[in-house]
Coordinates of C-alpha atoms in Angstrom, one line a residue:
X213 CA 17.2 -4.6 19.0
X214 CA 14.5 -7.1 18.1
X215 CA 12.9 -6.6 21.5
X216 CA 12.6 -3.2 21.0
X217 CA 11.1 -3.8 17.5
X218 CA 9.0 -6.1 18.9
X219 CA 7.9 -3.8 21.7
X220 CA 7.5 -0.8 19.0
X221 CA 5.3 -3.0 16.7
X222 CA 3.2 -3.9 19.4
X223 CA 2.3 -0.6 20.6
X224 CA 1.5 1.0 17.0
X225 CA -1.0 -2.1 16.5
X226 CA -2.6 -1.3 19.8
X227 CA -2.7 2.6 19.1
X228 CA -2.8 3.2 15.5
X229 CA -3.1 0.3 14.5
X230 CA -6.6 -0.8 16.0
X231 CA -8.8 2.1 14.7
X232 CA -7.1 1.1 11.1
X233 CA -7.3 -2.4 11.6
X234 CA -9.8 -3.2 8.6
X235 CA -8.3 -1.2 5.9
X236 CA -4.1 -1.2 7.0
X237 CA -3.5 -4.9 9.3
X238 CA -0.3 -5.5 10.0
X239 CA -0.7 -8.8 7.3
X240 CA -1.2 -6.3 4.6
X241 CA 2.3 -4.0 5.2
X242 CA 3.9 -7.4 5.8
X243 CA 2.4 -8.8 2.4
X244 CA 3.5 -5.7 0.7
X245 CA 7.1 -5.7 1.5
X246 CA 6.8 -9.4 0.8
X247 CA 5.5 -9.0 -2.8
X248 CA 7.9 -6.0 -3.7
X249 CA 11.0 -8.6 -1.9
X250 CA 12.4 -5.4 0.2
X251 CA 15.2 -6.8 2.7
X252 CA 16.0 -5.2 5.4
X253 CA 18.6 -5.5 8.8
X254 CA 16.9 -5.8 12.0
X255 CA 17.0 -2.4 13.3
X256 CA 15.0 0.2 15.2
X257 CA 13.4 1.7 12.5
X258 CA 13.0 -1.0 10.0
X259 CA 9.7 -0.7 7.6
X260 CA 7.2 -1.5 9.7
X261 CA 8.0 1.0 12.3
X262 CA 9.0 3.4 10.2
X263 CA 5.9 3.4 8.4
X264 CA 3.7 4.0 11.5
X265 CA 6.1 6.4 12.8
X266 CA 5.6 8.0 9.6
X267 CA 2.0 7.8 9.8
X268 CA 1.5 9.4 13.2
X269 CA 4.2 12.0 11.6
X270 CA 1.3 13.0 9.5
X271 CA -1.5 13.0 11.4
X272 CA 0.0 15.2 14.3
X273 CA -0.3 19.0 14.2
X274 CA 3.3 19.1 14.9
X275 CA 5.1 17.0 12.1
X276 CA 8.7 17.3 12.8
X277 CA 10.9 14.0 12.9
X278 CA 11.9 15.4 16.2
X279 CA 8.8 14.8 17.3
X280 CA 8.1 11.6 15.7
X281 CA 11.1 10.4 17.5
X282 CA 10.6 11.5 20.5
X283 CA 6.9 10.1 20.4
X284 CA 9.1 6.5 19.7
X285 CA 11.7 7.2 23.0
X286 CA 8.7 7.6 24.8
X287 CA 6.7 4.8 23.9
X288 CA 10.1 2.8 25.2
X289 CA 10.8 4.5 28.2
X290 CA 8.9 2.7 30.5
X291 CA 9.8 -0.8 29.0
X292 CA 13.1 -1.6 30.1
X293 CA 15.2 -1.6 27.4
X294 CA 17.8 0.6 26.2
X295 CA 16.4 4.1 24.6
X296 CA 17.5 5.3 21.3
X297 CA 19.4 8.6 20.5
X298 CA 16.9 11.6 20.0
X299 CA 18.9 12.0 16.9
X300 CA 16.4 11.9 13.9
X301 CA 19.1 11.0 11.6
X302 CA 18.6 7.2 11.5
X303 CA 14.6 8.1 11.4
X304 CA 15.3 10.3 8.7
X305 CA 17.4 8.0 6.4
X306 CA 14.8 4.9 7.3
X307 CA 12.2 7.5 5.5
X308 CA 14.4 7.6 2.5
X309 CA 14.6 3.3 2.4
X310 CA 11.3 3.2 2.3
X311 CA 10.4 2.2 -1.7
X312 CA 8.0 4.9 -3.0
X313 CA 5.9 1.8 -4.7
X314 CA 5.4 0.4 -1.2
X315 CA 3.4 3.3 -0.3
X316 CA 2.0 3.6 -3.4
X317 CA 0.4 0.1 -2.5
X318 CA -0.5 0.4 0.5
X319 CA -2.5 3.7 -0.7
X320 CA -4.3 2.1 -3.1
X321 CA -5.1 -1.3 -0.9
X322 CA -6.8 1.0 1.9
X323 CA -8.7 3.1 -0.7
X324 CA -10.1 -0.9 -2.2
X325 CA -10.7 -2.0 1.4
X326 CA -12.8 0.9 1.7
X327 CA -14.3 1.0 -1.8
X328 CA -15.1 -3.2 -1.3
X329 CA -17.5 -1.7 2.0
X330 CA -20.2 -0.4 -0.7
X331 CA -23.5 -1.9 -0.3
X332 CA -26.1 -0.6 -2.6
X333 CA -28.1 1.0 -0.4
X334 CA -25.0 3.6 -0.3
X335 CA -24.7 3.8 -4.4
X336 CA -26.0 6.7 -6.7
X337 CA -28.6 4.8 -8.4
X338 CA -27.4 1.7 -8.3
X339 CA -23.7 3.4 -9.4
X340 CA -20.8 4.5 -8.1
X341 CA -19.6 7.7 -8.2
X342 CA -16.4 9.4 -8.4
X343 CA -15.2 12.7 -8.4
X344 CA -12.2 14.0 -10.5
X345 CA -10.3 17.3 -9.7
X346 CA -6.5 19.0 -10.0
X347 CA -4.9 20.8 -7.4
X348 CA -1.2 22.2 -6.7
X349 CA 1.1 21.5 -3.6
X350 CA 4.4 23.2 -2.6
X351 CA 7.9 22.1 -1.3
X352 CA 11.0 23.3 0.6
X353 CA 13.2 25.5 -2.1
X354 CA 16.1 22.8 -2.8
X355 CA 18.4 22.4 -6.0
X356 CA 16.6 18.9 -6.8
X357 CA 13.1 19.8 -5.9
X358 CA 13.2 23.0 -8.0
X359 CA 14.7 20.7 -11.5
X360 CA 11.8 17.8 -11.1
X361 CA 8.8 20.2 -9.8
X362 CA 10.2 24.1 -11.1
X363 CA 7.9 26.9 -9.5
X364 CA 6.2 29.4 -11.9
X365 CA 8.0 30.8 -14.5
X366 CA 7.0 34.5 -12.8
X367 CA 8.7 34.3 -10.2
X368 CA 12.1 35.4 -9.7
X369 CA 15.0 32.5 -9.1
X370 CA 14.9 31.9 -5.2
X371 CA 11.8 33.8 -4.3
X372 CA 9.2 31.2 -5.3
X373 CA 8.9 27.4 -4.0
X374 CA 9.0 24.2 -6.2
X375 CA 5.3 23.2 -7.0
X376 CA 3.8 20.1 -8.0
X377 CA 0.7 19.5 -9.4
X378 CA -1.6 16.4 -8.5
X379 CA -5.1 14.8 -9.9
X380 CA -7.0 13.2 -7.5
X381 CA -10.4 10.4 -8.1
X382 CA -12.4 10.7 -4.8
X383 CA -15.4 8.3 -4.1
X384 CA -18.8 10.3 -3.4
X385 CA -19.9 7.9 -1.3
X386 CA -17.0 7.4 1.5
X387 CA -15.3 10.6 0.6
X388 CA -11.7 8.5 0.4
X389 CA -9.2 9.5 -2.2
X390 CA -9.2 6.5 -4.6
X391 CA -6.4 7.1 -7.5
X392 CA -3.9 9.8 -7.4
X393 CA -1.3 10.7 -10.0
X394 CA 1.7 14.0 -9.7
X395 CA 3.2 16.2 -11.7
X396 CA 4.7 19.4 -12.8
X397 CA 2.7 22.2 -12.2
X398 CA 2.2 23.4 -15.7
X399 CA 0.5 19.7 -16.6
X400 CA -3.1 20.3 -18.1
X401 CA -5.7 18.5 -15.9
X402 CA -6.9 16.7 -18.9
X403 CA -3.4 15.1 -18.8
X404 CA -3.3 14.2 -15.2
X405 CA -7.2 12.9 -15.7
X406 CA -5.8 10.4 -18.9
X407 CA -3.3 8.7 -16.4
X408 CA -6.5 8.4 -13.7
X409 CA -8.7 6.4 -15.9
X410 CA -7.2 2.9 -15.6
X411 CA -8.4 3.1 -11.8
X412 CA -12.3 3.7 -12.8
X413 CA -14.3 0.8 -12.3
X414 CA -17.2 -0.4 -15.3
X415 CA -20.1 1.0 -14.2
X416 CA -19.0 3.7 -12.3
X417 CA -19.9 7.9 -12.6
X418 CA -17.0 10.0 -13.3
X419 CA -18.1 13.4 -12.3
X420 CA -15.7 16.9 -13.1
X421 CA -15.5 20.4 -14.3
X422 CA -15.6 22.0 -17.4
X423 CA -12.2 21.1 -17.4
X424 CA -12.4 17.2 -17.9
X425 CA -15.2 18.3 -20.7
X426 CA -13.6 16.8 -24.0
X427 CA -14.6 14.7 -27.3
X428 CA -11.6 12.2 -27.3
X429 CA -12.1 12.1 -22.6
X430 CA -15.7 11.1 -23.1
X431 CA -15.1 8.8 -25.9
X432 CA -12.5 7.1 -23.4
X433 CA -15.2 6.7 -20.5
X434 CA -17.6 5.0 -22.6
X435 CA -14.7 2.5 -24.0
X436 CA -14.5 1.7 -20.2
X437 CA -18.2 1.3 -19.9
X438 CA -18.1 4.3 -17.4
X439 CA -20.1 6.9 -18.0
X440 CA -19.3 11.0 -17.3
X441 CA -21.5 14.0 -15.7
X442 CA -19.0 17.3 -16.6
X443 CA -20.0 21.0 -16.9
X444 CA -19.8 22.1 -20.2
X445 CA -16.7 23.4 -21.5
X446 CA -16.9 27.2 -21.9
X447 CA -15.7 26.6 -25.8
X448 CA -18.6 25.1 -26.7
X449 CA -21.5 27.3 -27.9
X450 CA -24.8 26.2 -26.7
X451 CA -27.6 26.5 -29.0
X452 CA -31.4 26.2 -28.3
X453 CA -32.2 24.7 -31.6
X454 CA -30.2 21.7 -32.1
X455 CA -30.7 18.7 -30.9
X456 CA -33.6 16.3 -29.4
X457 CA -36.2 17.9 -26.9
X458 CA -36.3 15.2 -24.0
X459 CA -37.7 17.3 -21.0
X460 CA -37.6 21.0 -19.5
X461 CA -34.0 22.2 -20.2
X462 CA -33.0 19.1 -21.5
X463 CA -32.0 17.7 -24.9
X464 CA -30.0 14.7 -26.4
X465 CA -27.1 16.1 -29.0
X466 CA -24.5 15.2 -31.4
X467 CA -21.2 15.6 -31.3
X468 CA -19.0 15.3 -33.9
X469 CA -15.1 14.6 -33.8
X470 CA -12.9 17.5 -33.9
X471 CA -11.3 18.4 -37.7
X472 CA -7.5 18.5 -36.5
X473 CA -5.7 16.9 -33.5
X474 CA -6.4 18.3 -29.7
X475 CA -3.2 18.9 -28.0
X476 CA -1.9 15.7 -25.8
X477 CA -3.4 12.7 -28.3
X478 CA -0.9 10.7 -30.5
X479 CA -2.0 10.6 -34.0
X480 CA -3.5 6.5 -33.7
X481 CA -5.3 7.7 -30.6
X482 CA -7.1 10.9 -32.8
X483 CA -8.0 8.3 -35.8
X484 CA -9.6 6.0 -33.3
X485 CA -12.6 8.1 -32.5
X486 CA -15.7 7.3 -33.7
X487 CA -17.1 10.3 -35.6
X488 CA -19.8 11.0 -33.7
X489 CA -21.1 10.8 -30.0
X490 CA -24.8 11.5 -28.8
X491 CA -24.7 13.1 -25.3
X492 CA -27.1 14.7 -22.7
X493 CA -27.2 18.5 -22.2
X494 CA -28.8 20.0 -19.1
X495 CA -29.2 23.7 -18.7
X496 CA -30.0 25.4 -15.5
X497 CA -30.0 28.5 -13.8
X498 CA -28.5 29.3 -10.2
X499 CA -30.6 32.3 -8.3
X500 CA -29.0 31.7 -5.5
X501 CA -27.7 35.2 -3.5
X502 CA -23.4 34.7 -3.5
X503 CA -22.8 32.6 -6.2
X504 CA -20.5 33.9 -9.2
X505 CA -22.5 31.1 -11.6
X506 CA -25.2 32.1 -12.8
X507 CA -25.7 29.4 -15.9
X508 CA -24.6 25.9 -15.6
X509 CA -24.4 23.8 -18.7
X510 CA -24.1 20.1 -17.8
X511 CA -22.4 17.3 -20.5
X512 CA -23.5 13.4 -19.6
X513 CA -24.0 10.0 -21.6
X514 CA -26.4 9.2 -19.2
X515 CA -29.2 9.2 -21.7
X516 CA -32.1 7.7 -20.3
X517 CA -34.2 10.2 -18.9
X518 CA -36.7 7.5 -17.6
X519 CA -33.8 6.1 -14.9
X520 CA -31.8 9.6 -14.6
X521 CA -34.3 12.3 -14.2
X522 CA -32.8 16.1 -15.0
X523 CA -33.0 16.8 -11.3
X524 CA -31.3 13.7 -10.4
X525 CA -28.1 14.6 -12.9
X526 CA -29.0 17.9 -11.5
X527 CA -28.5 17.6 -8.1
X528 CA -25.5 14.8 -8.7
X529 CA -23.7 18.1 -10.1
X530 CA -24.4 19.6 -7.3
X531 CA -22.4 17.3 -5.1
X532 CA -19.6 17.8 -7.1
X533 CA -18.2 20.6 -4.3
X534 CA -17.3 18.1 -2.4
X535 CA -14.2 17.5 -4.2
X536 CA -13.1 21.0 -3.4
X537 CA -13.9 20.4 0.2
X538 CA -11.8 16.8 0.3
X539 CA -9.0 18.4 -1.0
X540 CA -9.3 21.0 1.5
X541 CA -9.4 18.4 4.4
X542 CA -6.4 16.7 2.7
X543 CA -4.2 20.2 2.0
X544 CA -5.4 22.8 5.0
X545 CA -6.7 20.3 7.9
X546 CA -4.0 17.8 7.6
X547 CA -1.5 20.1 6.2
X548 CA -0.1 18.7 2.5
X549 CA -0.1 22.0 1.5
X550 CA 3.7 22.6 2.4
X551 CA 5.3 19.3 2.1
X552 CA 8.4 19.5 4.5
X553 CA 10.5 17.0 2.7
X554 CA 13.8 18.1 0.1
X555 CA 13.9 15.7 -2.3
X556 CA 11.9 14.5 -5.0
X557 CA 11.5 11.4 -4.1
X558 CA 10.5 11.6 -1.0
X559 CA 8.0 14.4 -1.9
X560 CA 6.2 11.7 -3.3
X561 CA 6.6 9.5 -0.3
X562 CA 4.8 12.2 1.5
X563 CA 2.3 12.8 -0.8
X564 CA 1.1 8.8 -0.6
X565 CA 1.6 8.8 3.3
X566 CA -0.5 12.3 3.5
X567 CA -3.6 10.5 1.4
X568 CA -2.7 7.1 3.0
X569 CA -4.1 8.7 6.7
X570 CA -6.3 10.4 4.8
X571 CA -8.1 7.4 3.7
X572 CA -7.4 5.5 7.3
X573 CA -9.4 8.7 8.8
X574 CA -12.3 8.3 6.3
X575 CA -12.3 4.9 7.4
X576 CA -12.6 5.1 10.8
X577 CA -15.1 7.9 9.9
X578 CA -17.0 5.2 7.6
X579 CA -16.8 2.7 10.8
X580 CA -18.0 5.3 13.5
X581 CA -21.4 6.0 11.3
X582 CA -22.4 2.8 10.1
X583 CA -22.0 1.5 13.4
X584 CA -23.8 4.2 15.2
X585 CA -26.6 5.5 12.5
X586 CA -25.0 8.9 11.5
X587 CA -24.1 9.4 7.4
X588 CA -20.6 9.1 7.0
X589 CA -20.2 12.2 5.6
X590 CA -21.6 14.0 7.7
X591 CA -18.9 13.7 10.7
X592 CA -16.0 16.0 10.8
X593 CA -12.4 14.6 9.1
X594 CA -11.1 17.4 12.0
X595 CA -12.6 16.1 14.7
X596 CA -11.5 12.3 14.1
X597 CA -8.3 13.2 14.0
X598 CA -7.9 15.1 17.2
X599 CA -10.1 12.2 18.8
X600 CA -7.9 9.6 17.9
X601 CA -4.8 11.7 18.9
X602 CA -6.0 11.6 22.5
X603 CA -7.5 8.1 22.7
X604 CA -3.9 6.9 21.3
X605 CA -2.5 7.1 24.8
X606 CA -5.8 5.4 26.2
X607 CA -5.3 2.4 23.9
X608 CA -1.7 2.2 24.6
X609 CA -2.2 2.4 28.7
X610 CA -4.8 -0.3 28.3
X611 CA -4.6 -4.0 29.0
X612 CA -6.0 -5.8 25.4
X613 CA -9.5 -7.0 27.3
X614 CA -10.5 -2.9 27.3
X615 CA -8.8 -2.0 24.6
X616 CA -12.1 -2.8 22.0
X617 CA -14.2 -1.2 24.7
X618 CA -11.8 2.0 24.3
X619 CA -11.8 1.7 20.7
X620 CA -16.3 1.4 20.5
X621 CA -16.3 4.4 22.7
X622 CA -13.7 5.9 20.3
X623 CA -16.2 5.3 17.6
X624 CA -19.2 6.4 19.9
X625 CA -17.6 9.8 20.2
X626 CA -16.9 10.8 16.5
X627 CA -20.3 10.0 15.1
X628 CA -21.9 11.9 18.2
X629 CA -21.7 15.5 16.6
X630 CA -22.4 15.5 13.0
X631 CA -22.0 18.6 10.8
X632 CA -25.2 20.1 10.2
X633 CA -26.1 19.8 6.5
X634 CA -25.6 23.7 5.0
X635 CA -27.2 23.6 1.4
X636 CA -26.3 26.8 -0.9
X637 CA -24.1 28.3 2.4
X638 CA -22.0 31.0 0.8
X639 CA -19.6 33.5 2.3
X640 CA -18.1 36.8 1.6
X641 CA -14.8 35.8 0.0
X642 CA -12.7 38.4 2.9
X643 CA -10.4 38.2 5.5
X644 CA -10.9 39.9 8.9
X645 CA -7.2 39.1 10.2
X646 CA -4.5 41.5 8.7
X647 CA -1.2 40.3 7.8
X648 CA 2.1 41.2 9.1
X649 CA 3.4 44.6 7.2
X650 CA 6.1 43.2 5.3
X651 CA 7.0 43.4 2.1
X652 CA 7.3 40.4 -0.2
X653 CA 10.7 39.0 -1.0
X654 CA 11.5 39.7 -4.7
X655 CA 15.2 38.7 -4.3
X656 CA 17.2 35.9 -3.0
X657 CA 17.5 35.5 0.5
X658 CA 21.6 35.7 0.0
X659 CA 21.1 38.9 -1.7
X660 CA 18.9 40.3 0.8
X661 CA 21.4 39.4 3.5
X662 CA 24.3 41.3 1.8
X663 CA 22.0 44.6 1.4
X664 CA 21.7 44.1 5.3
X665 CA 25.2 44.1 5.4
X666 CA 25.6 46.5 3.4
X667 CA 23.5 49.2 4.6

C-alpha cells in the first residue's frame, strides 16, 4: 500500500503538481494536515491523494468519481503493483474524511501565494483592488441538502433544488478569488459582504454594486483603512445642489447616520457610527447602443481629486464587470453551477476545491504572462485548462530532465493567443437554440410516476 501511495504521490507532483508548484507544493498540504493534527492509516486514498484526485475531479469536463478513479487505476497500471477496485466507494468516503477547514486553508494559502506576487507596477495607483459580488449555486435534491440550503419558497416541495448562496472578494489584478463565505440563499449580500471584510488588506479598494452601498458598510471600510468605489444605492436621491463642486460631475457630500437601525446591525454596532461621513459622488452618463444603464451614480472615500481623477474612479468602475465574468469562469467554464455532492458538508468541500483550481488556473495563467510578456488577464481561464489536461499525460510520460522543458512549453502555449480586448461589447440578450418541448415538472417525481401508472 505505501508503494502505491508513494507511486500515486509522485505522479500528481509531476502532472498536477508542477504547473501548481508555487502556489499548492506538496510542503504546503503536508504543513496543513500538520497544523490541523489530522491522522490518518496508510491507505490508497489517504489526504494527499485524495486531494489531487479531487482536484483533477474538478478540473475535468467529466467529473464523476468513476472517472477520477479510473484516472488513479490507470496511472498504476503500468507500475507493477497491484490495482485497486474501480469501486468509487473508498474514493468516495476518503472525500467525506477530508476536514472542510483543510480545504478552507489551502484555498486561502494559494489565493496569498498569489496575492504576495504583486509588484507595483501591477497595482491601481499604487492600491490594490478588489472586487465584491454575490451569486447562487445549486445541489442534488437530498433530505439534508434541502434543511441547511432550502430552495425558493415558490417552488413546490420536490420540483426545485437546494440553493446556496455565496459572496465572493476577487483581486482585479490577478483575477483569483481571494475570500469566500456561503450561505442560504435568502442571505442579503450586505450580510455575506460583513463576514468578507476581515480578509481586506489596509490600503486596499473594495469595489461593488449598488448593493454593498451602505452608511454603517462604508463606515466599516474606513475603520480598516480601506477605502470603497460602489454605485449608488438606488434609495438615495441625488441632488444637484448639495454638496462641494470639485470638478465636472463631481462633488464631495455629507452623509449623515441613519435615524433608526438598518436591518442586520446589533444595537452597540448602530451607536458606534460616527454621525457623519464626507464621501465622493461621480455622475456619468452611458450612450453606449445595448446598455440598459443609462445613469451611473458612483459612492467613494477616495476624496482627493488631485491623485484620483473622475475618469480614473471612472474607468476603475468600469472594470468592475469583471466580477461578473470571474464568476462566470468559476460557475459555467468549470462547472460549480450544479454541485454534484449530497450532503452539506461536503457541498462546501466542493465549493473550496472548485475555487481552489480556480485560483491554481489563474496562477498558472499569472506565470504564463509574466514570463512571456502577455497581461494576465488577457489569456483565456478555458483554454488553460484544456492545455493542461493534455500536457498532464506529457508530464507524466516524461523523465524529470524534460519535464521543466514540457512545463516552459506549457506556459509558451497559453500566453500565445490572448483574448482580444472588447470594450463596450454588448449582445442581444437571445437564444438561437430551442429547447426540448417539455413541460416543467410542477410535481414530485413519485407523483409523476404514479400518473404514468395510472394512465
Amino acid at each position: 500500500m505505501t508503494l502505491r501511495v508513494q507511486i500515486l504521490k509522485d505522479k500528481f507532483n509531476s502532472s498536477l503538481g508542477l504547473p501548481f508548484k508555487e502556489l499548492l507544493p506538496a510542503s504546503v498540504i503536508e504543513q496543513a494536515l500538520s497544523e490541523l493534527k489530522v491522522r490518518y492509516y496508510k491507505r490508497l486514498f489517504d489526504p494527499v491523494v485524495t486531494l489531487w484526485a479531487f482536484l483533477s475531479q474538478v478540473l475535468d469536463t467529466d467529473k464523476s468519481c468513476h472517472n477520477a478513479v479510473s484516472k488513479i487505476i490507470a496511472q498504476l497500471a503500468g507500475e507493477g503493483v497491484e490495482l485497486p477496485s474501480t469501486d468509487t466507494s473508498a474514493y468516495c468516503q476518503a472525500r467525506v474524511k477530508l476536514p472542510e477547514k483543510l480545504l478552507e486553508q489551502l484555498f486561502g494559502k494559494a489565493a496569498q501565494s498569489l496575492e504576495d506576487k504583486l509588484t507595483i507596477e501591477y497595482l491601481w495607483r499604487g492600491r490594490n483592488v478588489k472586487v465584491i459580488d454575490g451569486s447562487t449555486v445549486s445541489m442534488p435534491d437530498t433530505v439534508e441538502n434541502q434543511k441547511a440550503y432550502p430552495q425558493t419558497s415558490s417552488q413546490k416541495p420536490g420540483c426545485g433544488f437546494p440553493i446556496a448562496k455565496i459572496g465572493v472578494i476577487f483581486s482585479l489584478v490577478t483575477g483569483a478569488a481571494v475570500a469566500l463565505c456561503i450561505d442560504v440563499m435568502n442571505t442579503h449580500d450586505i450580510k455575506l459582504a460583513r463576514q468578507l471584510y476581515q480578509f481586506l488588506n489596509p490600503l486596499d479598494i473594495l469595489l461593488g454594486d449598488r448593493a454593498f452601498c451602505t452608511y454603517a458598510d462604508i463606515v466599516a471600510l474606513l475603520k480598516l483603512n480601506c477605502d470603497a468605489v460602489f454605485r449608488k444605492h438606488q434609495a438615495r436621491t441625488t441632488s444637484m445642489r448639495k454638496g462641494k463642486i470639485i470638478g465636472a460631475c463631481d462633488k464631495l457630500v455629507t452623509w449623515y447616520k441613519p435615524k433608526k437601525c438598518p436591518t442586520g446591525l446589533s444595537k452597540d454596532e448602530f451607536d458606534a457610527l460616527p454621525p457623519t461621513i464626507t464621501v465622493r459622488e461621480i455622475y456619468y452618463y452611458i450612450v453606449i447602443p445595448g446598455f440598459r444603464t443609462e445613469r451611473v451614480s458612483l459612492i467613494t472615500t477616495l476624496l482627493e481629486k488631485v491623485t484620483y481623477s473622475t475618469l480614473d474612479i471612472v474607468g476603475l468602475y468600469g472594470q468592475r464587470w469583471d466580477v461578473e465574468l470571474d464568476l462566470r469562469h468559476l460557475k459555467t467554464t468549470l462547472g460549480m453551477d450544479v454541485l454534484r455532492c449530497k450532503t452539506p458538508s461536503m457541498v462546501r468541500k466542493e465549493i473550496y476545491i472548485y475555487l481552489l483550481a480556480y485560483n491554481l488556473l489563474r496562477g498558472l495563467m499569472w506565470s504564463a504572462g509574466t514570463t512571456y510578456g502577455t497581461p494576465p488577464l488577457r489569456l483565456s481561464l478555458q483554454g488553460t485548462r484544456h492545455h493542461l489536461n493534455n500536457f498532464i499525460p506529457e508530464l507524466l510520460a516524461a523523465h524529470s530532465t524534460k519535464r521543466l522543458q514540457i512545463y516552459c512549453t506549457l506556459l509558451k502555449v497559453i500566453a500565445h493567443k490572448a483574448v482580444p480586448a472588447r470594450p463596450a461589447r454588448n449582445e442581444p440578450r437571445v437564444r438561437k437554440r430551442r429547447p426540448k418541448a417539455y413541460p416543467l415538472m410542477t410535481k414530485p417525481r413519485h407523483e409523476l410516476r404514479k400518473q404514468l401508472q395510472t394512465a
